[in-house]
PDB file of C-alpha atoms in Angstrom:
ATOM      1  CA  UNK A  19       0.000   0.000   0.000  1.00 86.00           C
ATOM      2  CA  UNK A  20       1.303   3.437  -0.929  1.00 95.00           C
ATOM      3  CA  UNK A  21       0.574   6.762   0.715  1.00 97.00           C
ATOM      4  CA  UNK A  22      -0.722   8.920  -2.125  1.00 98.00           C
ATOM      5  CA  UNK A  23      -1.443  12.637  -2.308  1.00 98.00           C
ATOM      6  CA  UNK A  24      -4.105  13.592  -4.849  1.00 98.00           C
ATOM      7  CA  UNK A  25      -4.359  17.268  -5.794  1.00 98.00           C
ATOM      8  CA  UNK A  26      -7.472  18.150  -7.769  1.00 98.00           C
ATOM      9  CA  UNK A  27     -10.617  16.151  -6.984  1.00 98.00           C
ATOM     10  CA  UNK A  28     -12.851  17.302  -9.837  1.00 94.00           C
ATOM     11  CA  UNK A  29     -14.852  15.274 -12.348  1.00 91.00           C
ATOM     12  CA  UNK A  30     -11.779  13.258 -13.314  1.00 96.00           C
ATOM     13  CA  UNK A  31      -9.562  13.451 -10.251  1.00 97.00           C
ATOM     14  CA  UNK A  32     -12.218  12.507  -7.715  1.00 98.00           C
ATOM     15  CA  UNK A  33     -13.156   9.164  -9.294  1.00 97.00           C
ATOM     16  CA  UNK A  34      -9.516   8.300  -9.977  1.00 98.00           C
ATOM     17  CA  UNK A  35      -8.528   9.021  -6.383  1.00 98.00           C
ATOM     18  CA  UNK A  36     -11.451   6.926  -5.174  1.00 98.00           C
ATOM     19  CA  UNK A  37     -10.407   4.019  -7.354  1.00 98.00           C
ATOM     20  CA  UNK A  38      -6.938   4.128  -5.815  1.00 98.00           C
ATOM     21  CA  UNK A  39      -8.563   3.890  -2.380  1.00 98.00           C
ATOM     22  CA  UNK A  40     -10.504   0.866  -3.630  1.00 97.00           C
ATOM     23  CA  UNK A  41      -7.195  -0.640  -4.772  1.00 97.00           C
ATOM     24  CA  UNK A  42      -5.936  -0.484  -1.171  1.00 97.00           C
ATOM     25  CA  UNK A  43      -3.940   2.738  -1.065  1.00 97.00           C
ATOM     26  CA  UNK A  44      -4.179   5.512   1.504  1.00 97.00           C
ATOM     27  CA  UNK A  45      -5.119   8.635  -0.426  1.00 98.00           C
ATOM     28  CA  UNK A  46      -5.042  12.173   0.971  1.00 98.00           C
ATOM     29  CA  UNK A  47      -6.813  14.672  -1.261  1.00 98.00           C
ATOM     30  CA  UNK A  48      -7.195  18.428  -1.558  1.00 98.00           C
ATOM     31  CA  UNK A  49      -9.451  20.613  -3.694  1.00 97.00           C
ATOM     32  CA  UNK A  50     -10.809  24.174  -3.325  1.00 96.00           C
ATOM     33  CA  UNK A  51     -14.390  23.161  -4.270  1.00 96.00           C
ATOM     34  CA  UNK A  52     -16.542  21.940  -1.341  1.00 97.00           C
ATOM     35  CA  UNK A  53     -18.694  19.648  -3.486  1.00 97.00           C
ATOM     36  CA  UNK A  54     -15.597  17.970  -4.920  1.00 97.00           C
ATOM     37  CA  UNK A  55     -14.214  17.395  -1.439  1.00 97.00           C
ATOM     38  CA  UNK A  56     -17.486  15.893  -0.258  1.00 97.00           C
ATOM     39  CA  UNK A  57     -17.768  13.551  -3.226  1.00 97.00           C
ATOM     40  CA  UNK A  58     -14.167  12.390  -2.812  1.00 97.00           C
ATOM     41  CA  UNK A  59     -14.644  11.798   0.904  1.00 98.00           C
ATOM     42  CA  UNK A  60     -17.594   9.559   0.082  1.00 97.00           C
ATOM     43  CA  UNK A  61     -15.191   7.501  -2.039  1.00 97.00           C
ATOM     44  CA  UNK A  62     -12.840   7.046   0.918  1.00 97.00           C
ATOM     45  CA  UNK A  63     -10.353   9.832   0.189  1.00 98.00           C
ATOM     46  CA  UNK A  64      -9.008  11.520   3.333  1.00 98.00           C
ATOM     47  CA  UNK A  65      -9.608  15.217   2.774  1.00 98.00           C
ATOM     48  CA  UNK A  66      -6.987  17.683   3.983  1.00 98.00           C
ATOM     49  CA  UNK A  67      -6.873  21.465   3.875  1.00 96.00           C
ATOM     50  CA  UNK A  68      -3.683  22.225   1.942  1.00 97.00           C
ATOM     51  CA  UNK A  69      -1.331  20.855  -0.689  1.00 97.00           C
ATOM     52  CA  UNK A  70       1.416  20.899   1.913  1.00 97.00           C
ATOM     53  CA  UNK A  71      -0.593  18.650   4.218  1.00 97.00           C
ATOM     54  CA  UNK A  72      -1.531  16.316   1.370  1.00 98.00           C
ATOM     55  CA  UNK A  73       2.012  15.703   0.133  1.00 98.00           C
ATOM     56  CA  UNK A  74       3.749  15.460   3.508  1.00 95.00           C
ATOM     57  CA  UNK A  75       5.329  11.975   3.798  1.00 95.00           C
ATOM     58  CA  UNK A  76       3.618  10.860   0.573  1.00 97.00           C
ATOM     59  CA  UNK A  77       5.218   8.162  -1.552  1.00 97.00           C
ATOM     60  CA  UNK A  78       3.404   9.370  -4.660  1.00 98.00           C
ATOM     61  CA  UNK A  79       1.775  12.647  -5.694  1.00 98.00           C
ATOM     62  CA  UNK A  80      -0.879  12.857  -8.416  1.00 98.00           C
ATOM     63  CA  UNK A  81      -2.090  16.141  -9.858  1.00 98.00           C
ATOM     64  CA  UNK A  82      -5.309  16.536 -11.861  1.00 98.00           C
ATOM     65  CA  UNK A  83      -5.748  20.229 -12.592  1.00 96.00           C
ATOM     66  CA  UNK A  84      -7.567  22.395 -15.154  1.00 92.00           C
ATOM     67  CA  UNK A  85      -4.778  24.434 -16.744  1.00 93.00           C
ATOM     68  CA  UNK A  86      -1.022  24.738 -17.155  1.00 96.00           C
ATOM     69  CA  UNK A  87      -0.787  27.700 -14.797  1.00 96.00           C
ATOM     70  CA  UNK A  88      -2.473  25.689 -12.043  1.00 97.00           C
ATOM     71  CA  UNK A  89       0.058  22.894 -12.486  1.00 97.00           C
ATOM     72  CA  UNK A  90       2.988  25.316 -12.314  1.00 98.00           C
ATOM     73  CA  UNK A  91       1.587  26.938  -9.166  1.00 97.00           C
ATOM     74  CA  UNK A  92       0.814  23.668  -7.374  1.00 98.00           C
ATOM     75  CA  UNK A  93       4.291  22.332  -8.039  1.00 98.00           C
ATOM     76  CA  UNK A  94       6.342  25.468  -7.589  1.00 97.00           C
ATOM     77  CA  UNK A  95       4.333  27.725  -5.284  1.00 94.00           C
ATOM     78  CA  UNK A  96       4.792  28.361  -1.574  1.00 94.00           C
ATOM     79  CA  UNK A  97       3.758  25.211   0.253  1.00 94.00           C
ATOM     80  CA  UNK A  98       3.597  23.397  -3.090  1.00 97.00           C
ATOM     81  CA  UNK A  99       4.681  19.927  -4.090  1.00 98.00           C
ATOM     82  CA  UNK A 100       8.382  20.655  -4.538  1.00 98.00           C
ATOM     83  CA  UNK A 101       8.533  22.570  -1.268  1.00 97.00           C
ATOM     84  CA  UNK A 102       6.740  20.018   0.881  1.00 97.00           C
ATOM     85  CA  UNK A 103       6.893  16.511  -0.582  1.00 97.00           C
ATOM     86  CA  UNK A 104       9.624  14.083   0.510  1.00 97.00           C
ATOM     87  CA  UNK A 105      12.678  14.013  -1.746  1.00 93.00           C
ATOM     88  CA  UNK A 106      12.485  11.089  -4.138  1.00 92.00           C
ATOM     89  CA  UNK A 107       8.692  10.987  -4.252  1.00 97.00           C
ATOM     90  CA  UNK A 108       7.187   9.939  -7.572  1.00 98.00           C
ATOM     91  CA  UNK A 109       5.151  12.766  -9.145  1.00 98.00           C
ATOM     92  CA  UNK A 110       2.506  12.090 -11.802  1.00 98.00           C
ATOM     93  CA  UNK A 111       0.606  14.843 -13.584  1.00 98.00           C
ATOM     94  CA  UNK A 112      -2.603  13.615 -15.225  1.00 98.00           C
ATOM     95  CA  UNK A 113      -3.574  17.136 -16.366  1.00 97.00           C
ATOM     96  CA  UNK A 114      -3.611  18.189 -20.004  1.00 96.00           C
ATOM     97  CA  UNK A 115      -0.983  20.938 -20.231  1.00 97.00           C
ATOM     98  CA  UNK A 116       1.166  22.492 -22.920  1.00 96.00           C
ATOM     99  CA  UNK A 117       4.434  20.792 -23.828  1.00 96.00           C
ATOM    100  CA  UNK A 118       6.509  23.591 -22.276  1.00 96.00           C
ATOM    101  CA  UNK A 119       4.819  23.134 -18.889  1.00 97.00           C
ATOM    102  CA  UNK A 120       5.370  19.383 -18.970  1.00 97.00           C
ATOM    103  CA  UNK A 121       9.043  19.877 -19.841  1.00 97.00           C
ATOM    104  CA  UNK A 122       9.357  22.434 -17.032  1.00 97.00           C
ATOM    105  CA  UNK A 123       7.871  19.957 -14.538  1.00 98.00           C
ATOM    106  CA  UNK A 124      10.260  17.216 -15.622  1.00 98.00           C
ATOM    107  CA  UNK A 125      13.368  19.371 -15.476  1.00 98.00           C
ATOM    108  CA  UNK A 126      12.537  21.210 -12.250  1.00 98.00           C
ATOM    109  CA  UNK A 127      11.509  17.971 -10.515  1.00 98.00           C
ATOM    110  CA  UNK A 128      14.819  16.300 -11.347  1.00 97.00           C
ATOM    111  CA  UNK A 129      16.746  19.376 -10.194  1.00 97.00           C
ATOM    112  CA  UNK A 130      15.012  19.089  -6.811  1.00 97.00           C
ATOM    113  CA  UNK A 131      15.533  15.345  -6.394  1.00 96.00           C
ATOM    114  CA  UNK A 132      12.062  14.181  -7.441  1.00 97.00           C
ATOM    115  CA  UNK A 133      10.927  11.740 -10.120  1.00 98.00           C
ATOM    116  CA  UNK A 134       8.289  12.976 -12.571  1.00 98.00           C
ATOM    117  CA  UNK A 135       6.125  11.202 -15.154  1.00 98.00           C
ATOM    118  CA  UNK A 136       3.761  13.067 -17.438  1.00 98.00           C
ATOM    119  CA  UNK A 137       0.628  10.927 -17.198  1.00 98.00           C
ATOM    120  CA  UNK A 138      -2.297  12.404 -19.153  1.00 98.00           C
ATOM    121  CA  UNK A 139      -5.444  10.335 -19.591  1.00 97.00           C
ATOM    122  CA  UNK A 140      -8.162   9.775 -22.151  1.00 93.00           C
ATOM    123  CA  UNK A 141     -11.616   8.311 -21.640  1.00 89.00           C
ATOM    124  CA  UNK A 142     -13.560  11.117 -20.009  1.00 86.00           C
ATOM    125  CA  UNK A 143     -15.653  11.116 -16.867  1.00 88.00           C
ATOM    126  CA  UNK A 144     -17.208   7.760 -17.704  1.00 86.00           C
ATOM    127  CA  UNK A 145     -13.752   6.215 -18.018  1.00 93.00           C
ATOM    128  CA  UNK A 146     -12.625   7.740 -14.734  1.00 95.00           C
ATOM    129  CA  UNK A 147     -15.678   6.315 -12.971  1.00 95.00           C
ATOM    130  CA  UNK A 148     -15.378   2.881 -14.537  1.00 96.00           C
ATOM    131  CA  UNK A 149     -11.567   2.674 -14.219  1.00 97.00           C
ATOM    132  CA  UNK A 150     -11.244   2.198 -17.983  1.00 97.00           C
ATOM    133  CA  UNK A 151      -9.036   5.169 -18.801  1.00 98.00           C
ATOM    134  CA  UNK A 152      -6.127   5.207 -21.218  1.00 98.00           C
ATOM    135  CA  UNK A 153      -2.924   6.472 -19.581  1.00 98.00           C
ATOM    136  CA  UNK A 154      -0.138   7.933 -21.722  1.00 98.00           C
ATOM    137  CA  UNK A 155       3.138   7.963 -19.795  1.00 98.00           C
ATOM    138  CA  UNK A 156       6.382   9.794 -20.494  1.00 98.00           C
ATOM    139  CA  UNK A 157       9.550   9.794 -18.423  1.00 98.00           C
ATOM    140  CA  UNK A 158      12.515   7.772 -17.237  1.00 97.00           C
ATOM    141  CA  UNK A 159      11.896   4.046 -17.934  1.00 98.00           C
ATOM    142  CA  UNK A 160      12.149   2.998 -14.285  1.00 97.00           C
ATOM    143  CA  UNK A 161       9.794   5.774 -13.200  1.00 98.00           C
ATOM    144  CA  UNK A 162       7.334   4.909 -15.953  1.00 98.00           C
ATOM    145  CA  UNK A 163       7.398   1.266 -14.883  1.00 98.00           C
ATOM    146  CA  UNK A 164       6.527   2.270 -11.301  1.00 98.00           C
ATOM    147  CA  UNK A 165       3.845   4.666 -12.553  1.00 98.00           C
ATOM    148  CA  UNK A 166       2.361   1.883 -14.670  1.00 98.00           C
ATOM    149  CA  UNK A 167       1.863  -0.333 -11.648  1.00 97.00           C
ATOM    150  CA  UNK A 168       0.199   2.514  -9.774  1.00 97.00           C
ATOM    151  CA  UNK A 169      -2.272   3.498 -12.496  1.00 98.00           C
ATOM    152  CA  UNK A 170      -3.264   0.015 -13.635  1.00 97.00           C
ATOM    153  CA  UNK A 171      -6.275  -0.056 -11.217  1.00 97.00           C
ATOM    154  CA  UNK A 172      -7.571   3.077 -13.005  1.00 98.00           C
ATOM    155  CA  UNK A 173      -7.040   1.989 -16.562  1.00 98.00           C
ATOM    156  CA  UNK A 174      -8.015  -0.264 -19.418  1.00 98.00           C
ATOM    157  CA  UNK A 175      -4.835   0.708 -21.287  1.00 98.00           C
ATOM    158  CA  UNK A 176      -1.457   2.032 -20.123  1.00 98.00           C
ATOM    159  CA  UNK A 177       1.165   3.086 -22.672  1.00 98.00           C
ATOM    160  CA  UNK A 178       4.859   3.813 -22.157  1.00 98.00           C
ATOM    161  CA  UNK A 179       5.425   6.440 -24.862  1.00 98.00           C
ATOM    162  CA  UNK A 180       9.111   7.026 -24.162  1.00 97.00           C
ATOM    163  CA  UNK A 181      10.984   9.855 -22.484  1.00 97.00           C
ATOM    164  CA  UNK A 182       9.869  13.123 -20.884  1.00 98.00           C
ATOM    165  CA  UNK A 183       6.863  14.904 -22.487  1.00 98.00           C
ATOM    166  CA  UNK A 184       6.020  11.960 -24.757  1.00 98.00           C
ATOM    167  CA  UNK A 185       2.852  11.269 -22.764  1.00 98.00           C
ATOM    168  CA  UNK A 186       1.545  14.809 -23.164  1.00 98.00           C
ATOM    169  CA  UNK A 187       2.577  14.780 -26.834  1.00 97.00           C
ATOM    170  CA  UNK A 188       0.364  11.740 -27.389  1.00 98.00           C
ATOM    171  CA  UNK A 189      -2.504  13.335 -25.477  1.00 97.00           C
ATOM    172  CA  UNK A 190      -2.439  16.558 -27.485  1.00 97.00           C
ATOM    173  CA  UNK A 191      -2.300  14.705 -30.805  1.00 97.00           C
ATOM    174  CA  UNK A 192      -5.112  12.389 -29.686  1.00 95.00           C
ATOM    175  CA  UNK A 193      -7.344  15.267 -28.565  1.00 96.00           C
ATOM    176  CA  UNK A 194      -6.719  17.095 -31.814  1.00 97.00           C
ATOM    177  CA  UNK A 195      -8.076  14.027 -33.633  1.00 97.00           C
ATOM    178  CA  UNK A 196     -11.052  13.880 -31.256  1.00 96.00           C
ATOM    179  CA  UNK A 197     -12.126  17.468 -31.853  1.00 97.00           C
ATOM    180  CA  UNK A 198     -11.693  17.361 -35.620  1.00 98.00           C
ATOM    181  CA  UNK A 199     -13.739  14.139 -35.612  1.00 98.00           C
ATOM    182  CA  UNK A 200     -16.378  15.855 -33.475  1.00 98.00           C
ATOM    183  CA  UNK A 201     -16.699  18.566 -36.110  1.00 97.00           C
ATOM    184  CA  UNK A 202     -17.454  15.892 -38.698  1.00 98.00           C
ATOM    185  CA  UNK A 203     -19.999  14.193 -36.435  1.00 98.00           C
ATOM    186  CA  UNK A 204     -21.737  17.524 -35.844  1.00 98.00           C
ATOM    187  CA  UNK A 205     -22.017  18.303 -39.548  1.00 98.00           C
ATOM    188  CA  UNK A 206     -22.967  14.763 -40.541  1.00 98.00           C
ATOM    189  CA  UNK A 207     -25.700  14.549 -37.910  1.00 98.00           C
ATOM    190  CA  UNK A 208     -27.278  17.764 -39.173  1.00 97.00           C
ATOM    191  CA  UNK A 209     -27.061  16.743 -42.815  1.00 98.00           C
ATOM    192  CA  UNK A 210     -28.750  13.437 -41.975  1.00 97.00           C
ATOM    193  CA  UNK A 211     -31.526  15.241 -40.089  1.00 96.00           C
ATOM    194  CA  UNK A 212     -32.108  17.789 -42.884  1.00 96.00           C
ATOM    195  CA  UNK A 213     -32.374  14.973 -45.417  1.00 97.00           C
ATOM    196  CA  UNK A 214     -35.110  13.352 -43.334  1.00 97.00           C
ATOM    197  CA  UNK A 215     -33.210  10.499 -41.710  1.00 98.00           C
ATOM    198  CA  UNK A 216     -34.290   9.298 -38.289  1.00 97.00           C
ATOM    199  CA  UNK A 217     -31.376  10.143 -35.925  1.00 97.00           C
ATOM    200  CA  UNK A 218     -31.349   6.735 -34.226  1.00 97.00           C
ATOM    201  CA  UNK A 219     -31.455   4.877 -37.530  1.00 98.00           C
ATOM    202  CA  UNK A 220     -28.692   6.999 -39.016  1.00 98.00           C
ATOM    203  CA  UNK A 221     -26.586   6.442 -35.894  1.00 98.00           C
ATOM    204  CA  UNK A 222     -26.962   2.682 -36.373  1.00 98.00           C
ATOM    205  CA  UNK A 223     -25.660   3.021 -39.924  1.00 98.00           C
ATOM    206  CA  UNK A 224     -22.746   5.335 -39.099  1.00 98.00           C
ATOM    207  CA  UNK A 225     -21.667   3.317 -36.071  1.00 97.00           C
ATOM    208  CA  UNK A 226     -20.948   0.251 -38.246  1.00 98.00           C
ATOM    209  CA  UNK A 227     -19.737   2.171 -41.279  1.00 98.00           C
ATOM    210  CA  UNK A 228     -16.876   4.454 -42.240  1.00 97.00           C
ATOM    211  CA  UNK A 229     -18.283   7.374 -40.216  1.00 96.00           C
ATOM    212  CA  UNK A 230     -17.702   5.507 -36.942  1.00 97.00           C
ATOM    213  CA  UNK A 231     -15.648   7.344 -34.285  1.00 96.00           C
ATOM    214  CA  UNK A 232     -15.395   7.887 -30.541  1.00 94.00           C
ATOM    215  CA  UNK A 233     -17.419  11.158 -30.589  1.00 96.00           C
ATOM    216  CA  UNK A 234     -20.077   9.432 -32.679  1.00 97.00           C
ATOM    217  CA  UNK A 235     -20.354   6.550 -30.186  1.00 95.00           C
ATOM    218  CA  UNK A 236     -20.174   8.723 -27.090  1.00 93.00           C
ATOM    219  CA  UNK A 237     -21.422  12.244 -27.919  1.00 96.00           C
ATOM    220  CA  UNK A 238     -23.829  11.842 -30.856  1.00 98.00           C
ATOM    221  CA  UNK A 239     -25.458  15.310 -30.733  1.00 98.00           C
ATOM    222  CA  UNK A 240     -29.132  14.403 -30.762  1.00 97.00           C
ATOM    223  CA  UNK A 241     -31.232  13.511 -27.714  1.00 97.00           C
ATOM    224  CA  UNK A 242     -32.373   9.931 -27.163  1.00 97.00           C
ATOM    225  CA  UNK A 243     -29.797   8.266 -29.427  1.00 98.00           C
ATOM    226  CA  UNK A 244     -26.720   7.606 -27.261  1.00 96.00           C
ATOM    227  CA  UNK A 245     -27.155   7.283 -23.466  1.00 95.00           C
ATOM    228  CA  UNK A 246     -23.897   9.143 -22.758  1.00 92.00           C
ATOM    229  CA  UNK A 247     -24.638  12.067 -25.089  1.00 96.00           C
ATOM    230  CA  UNK A 248     -24.754  15.523 -23.483  1.00 96.00           C
ATOM    231  CA  UNK A 249     -27.693  16.238 -25.825  1.00 98.00           C
ATOM    232  CA  UNK A 250     -29.824  14.165 -23.438  1.00 98.00           C
ATOM    233  CA  UNK A 251     -29.144  16.681 -20.657  1.00 97.00           C
ATOM    234  CA  UNK A 252     -29.330  20.063 -22.365  1.00 97.00           C
ATOM    235  CA  UNK A 253     -25.664  19.799 -23.400  1.00 98.00           C
ATOM    236  CA  UNK A 254     -24.466  20.040 -19.803  1.00 96.00           C
ATOM    237  CA  UNK A 255     -20.750  19.403 -19.983  1.00 93.00           C
ATOM    238  CA  UNK A 256     -19.012  16.076 -19.862  1.00 89.00           C
ATOM    239  CA  UNK A 257     -16.104  17.876 -21.577  1.00 91.00           C
ATOM    240  CA  UNK A 258     -16.650  21.611 -21.664  1.00 94.00           C
ATOM    241  CA  UNK A 259     -16.014  23.920 -24.603  1.00 97.00           C
ATOM    242  CA  UNK A 260     -13.524  25.810 -22.419  1.00 96.00           C
ATOM    243  CA  UNK A 261     -11.456  22.666 -21.879  1.00 93.00           C
ATOM    244  CA  UNK A 262     -11.717  21.736 -25.547  1.00 96.00           C
ATOM    245  CA  UNK A 263     -10.484  25.198 -26.529  1.00 97.00           C
ATOM    246  CA  UNK A 264      -7.575  24.869 -24.103  1.00 96.00           C
ATOM    247  CA  UNK A 265      -6.483  21.426 -25.289  1.00 95.00           C
ATOM    248  CA  UNK A 266      -6.806  22.260 -28.969  1.00 97.00           C
ATOM    249  CA  UNK A 267      -4.919  25.529 -28.567  1.00 97.00           C
ATOM    250  CA  UNK A 268      -2.046  23.593 -26.962  1.00 97.00           C
ATOM    251  CA  UNK A 269      -2.050  21.140 -29.872  1.00 97.00           C
ATOM    252  CA  UNK A 270      -2.057  23.971 -32.403  1.00 97.00           C
ATOM    253  CA  UNK A 271       0.818  25.690 -30.601  1.00 96.00           C
ATOM    254  CA  UNK A 272       2.819  22.471 -30.781  1.00 96.00           C
ATOM    255  CA  UNK A 273       1.938  22.142 -34.453  1.00 96.00           C
ATOM    256  CA  UNK A 274       2.962  25.718 -35.165  1.00 96.00           C
ATOM    257  CA  UNK A 275       6.311  25.094 -33.485  1.00 94.00           C
ATOM    258  CA  UNK A 276       6.750  22.094 -35.773  1.00 95.00           C
ATOM    259  CA  UNK A 277       5.766  24.069 -38.876  1.00 97.00           C
ATOM    260  CA  UNK A 278       2.467  22.232 -39.489  1.00 97.00           C
ATOM    261  CA  UNK A 279      -0.514  24.059 -41.100  1.00 97.00           C
ATOM    262  CA  UNK A 280      -3.371  22.101 -39.349  1.00 97.00           C
ATOM    263  CA  UNK A 281      -6.321  23.831 -41.096  1.00 97.00           C
ATOM    264  CA  UNK A 282      -9.051  21.483 -39.823  1.00 97.00           C
ATOM    265  CA  UNK A 283      -7.907  21.977 -36.247  1.00 97.00           C
ATOM    266  CA  UNK A 284      -8.104  25.741 -36.657  1.00 98.00           C
ATOM    267  CA  UNK A 285     -11.719  25.514 -37.834  1.00 97.00           C
ATOM    268  CA  UNK A 286     -12.628  23.389 -34.801  1.00 97.00           C
ATOM    269  CA  UNK A 287     -10.831  25.813 -32.472  1.00 98.00           C
ATOM    270  CA  UNK A 288     -12.754  28.754 -33.921  1.00 98.00           C
ATOM    271  CA  UNK A 289     -16.040  27.015 -33.130  1.00 98.00           C
ATOM    272  CA  UNK A 290     -15.103  26.373 -29.497  1.00 98.00           C
ATOM    273  CA  UNK A 291     -14.060  30.009 -29.245  1.00 98.00           C
ATOM    274  CA  UNK A 292     -17.464  31.062 -30.651  1.00 98.00           C
ATOM    275  CA  UNK A 293     -19.208  29.066 -27.909  1.00 98.00           C
ATOM    276  CA  UNK A 294     -17.058  30.781 -25.298  1.00 98.00           C
ATOM    277  CA  UNK A 295     -17.743  34.214 -26.802  1.00 98.00           C
ATOM    278  CA  UNK A 296     -21.485  33.482 -26.619  1.00 97.00           C
ATOM    279  CA  UNK A 297     -21.219  32.675 -22.915  1.00 97.00           C
ATOM    280  CA  UNK A 298     -21.531  28.923 -23.536  1.00 97.00           C
ATOM    281  CA  UNK A 299     -18.004  27.883 -22.619  1.00 97.00           C
ATOM    282  CA  UNK A 300     -19.295  25.838 -19.697  1.00 96.00           C
ATOM    283  CA  UNK A 301     -21.525  23.778 -21.978  1.00 97.00           C
ATOM    284  CA  UNK A 302     -20.350  20.576 -23.605  1.00 97.00           C
ATOM    285  CA  UNK A 303     -17.923  20.736 -26.509  1.00 97.00           C
ATOM    286  CA  UNK A 304     -20.439  18.837 -28.651  1.00 98.00           C
ATOM    287  CA  UNK A 305     -22.669  21.932 -28.680  1.00 98.00           C
ATOM    288  CA  UNK A 306     -20.656  23.069 -31.693  1.00 98.00           C
ATOM    289  CA  UNK A 307     -23.382  21.127 -33.512  1.00 98.00           C
ATOM    290  CA  UNK A 308     -25.428  24.323 -33.441  1.00 97.00           C
ATOM    291  CA  UNK A 309     -23.046  25.879 -35.967  1.00 97.00           C
ATOM    292  CA  UNK A 310     -23.794  23.007 -38.344  1.00 97.00           C
ATOM    293  CA  UNK A 311     -27.573  23.524 -38.257  1.00 96.00           C
ATOM    294  CA  UNK A 312     -29.397  25.668 -40.798  1.00 94.00           C
ATOM    295  CA  UNK A 313     -30.683  28.191 -38.253  1.00 94.00           C
ATOM    296  CA  UNK A 314     -28.436  27.748 -35.207  1.00 93.00           C
ATOM    297  CA  UNK A 315     -30.992  25.712 -33.280  1.00 94.00           C
ATOM    298  CA  UNK A 316     -30.390  22.123 -32.269  1.00 94.00           C
ATOM    299  CA  UNK A 317     -32.559  19.453 -30.658  1.00 94.00           C
ATOM    300  CA  UNK A 318     -31.883  19.113 -26.955  1.00 95.00           C
ATOM    301  CA  UNK A 319     -30.596  22.645 -26.401  1.00 96.00           C
ATOM    302  CA  UNK A 320     -32.695  25.498 -25.040  1.00 93.00           C
ATOM    303  CA  UNK A 321     -30.691  28.746 -25.110  1.00 90.00           C
ATOM    304  CA  UNK A 322     -33.097  30.256 -22.567  1.00 83.00           C
ATOM    305  CA  UNK A 323     -32.661  27.469 -20.016  1.00 78.00           C
TER     306      UNK A 323
END
């Protein structure tokens, strides 16, 4: 049994921390949101007040945070991970950050005597709950091997991608593919509807044909077709437009640094930015379907609600 600090108990972090408790570990968790703390406590996580208290005498520290700046602050701030965790602790960041932040965490951790593995995940809230996530790990081989053993109770798939930042590189490329695919699902679903196809029947066709994809299976943007679709719940977020915009902007920045044009990704990014500009950034990323409809309306979404 390991003593684990978990920093960030939100929609993803809370279930993952709880699944580590179920696997037999002692998990101390911290989060600024009362509801997140309560939900994590119900999963057996021992809630503490500060990062410093969480990481004290911890064997392992996980972070699951919204943005790159939060990761930098939690690691490097006063009373943060580097200041308070035991030297030699294994640090795993499951957040989706930019490549520069991941590289900074690797280099600064090593300078301070820590071991760091970038450990982003794919699979969404449902995967976090069901312990069927995909983990993408980057770091020193021995550290990645230890991280693999730790995350296996949370995962259906664990990949060793190579050295530092290779995990986050895989995550950004994967999410780029997700959001470009989502754009196609949005447009295809609206074309099918305008041509008179029953949404459920068309979904059956696409799901066993060349239009099949993860966003089709999971987020098909019409109510009553896919149980996990946000369209069934007014497009309340499973993956918000704000987070989609963040992840895709990181991917585009990496592409720009590599000299790649990435035109489809730029179109998808513009649509997430439109949702944010309209005050809908907290809604699900799949609400970009409204830009594919003939009049901006979409089944399952009430702009007045």
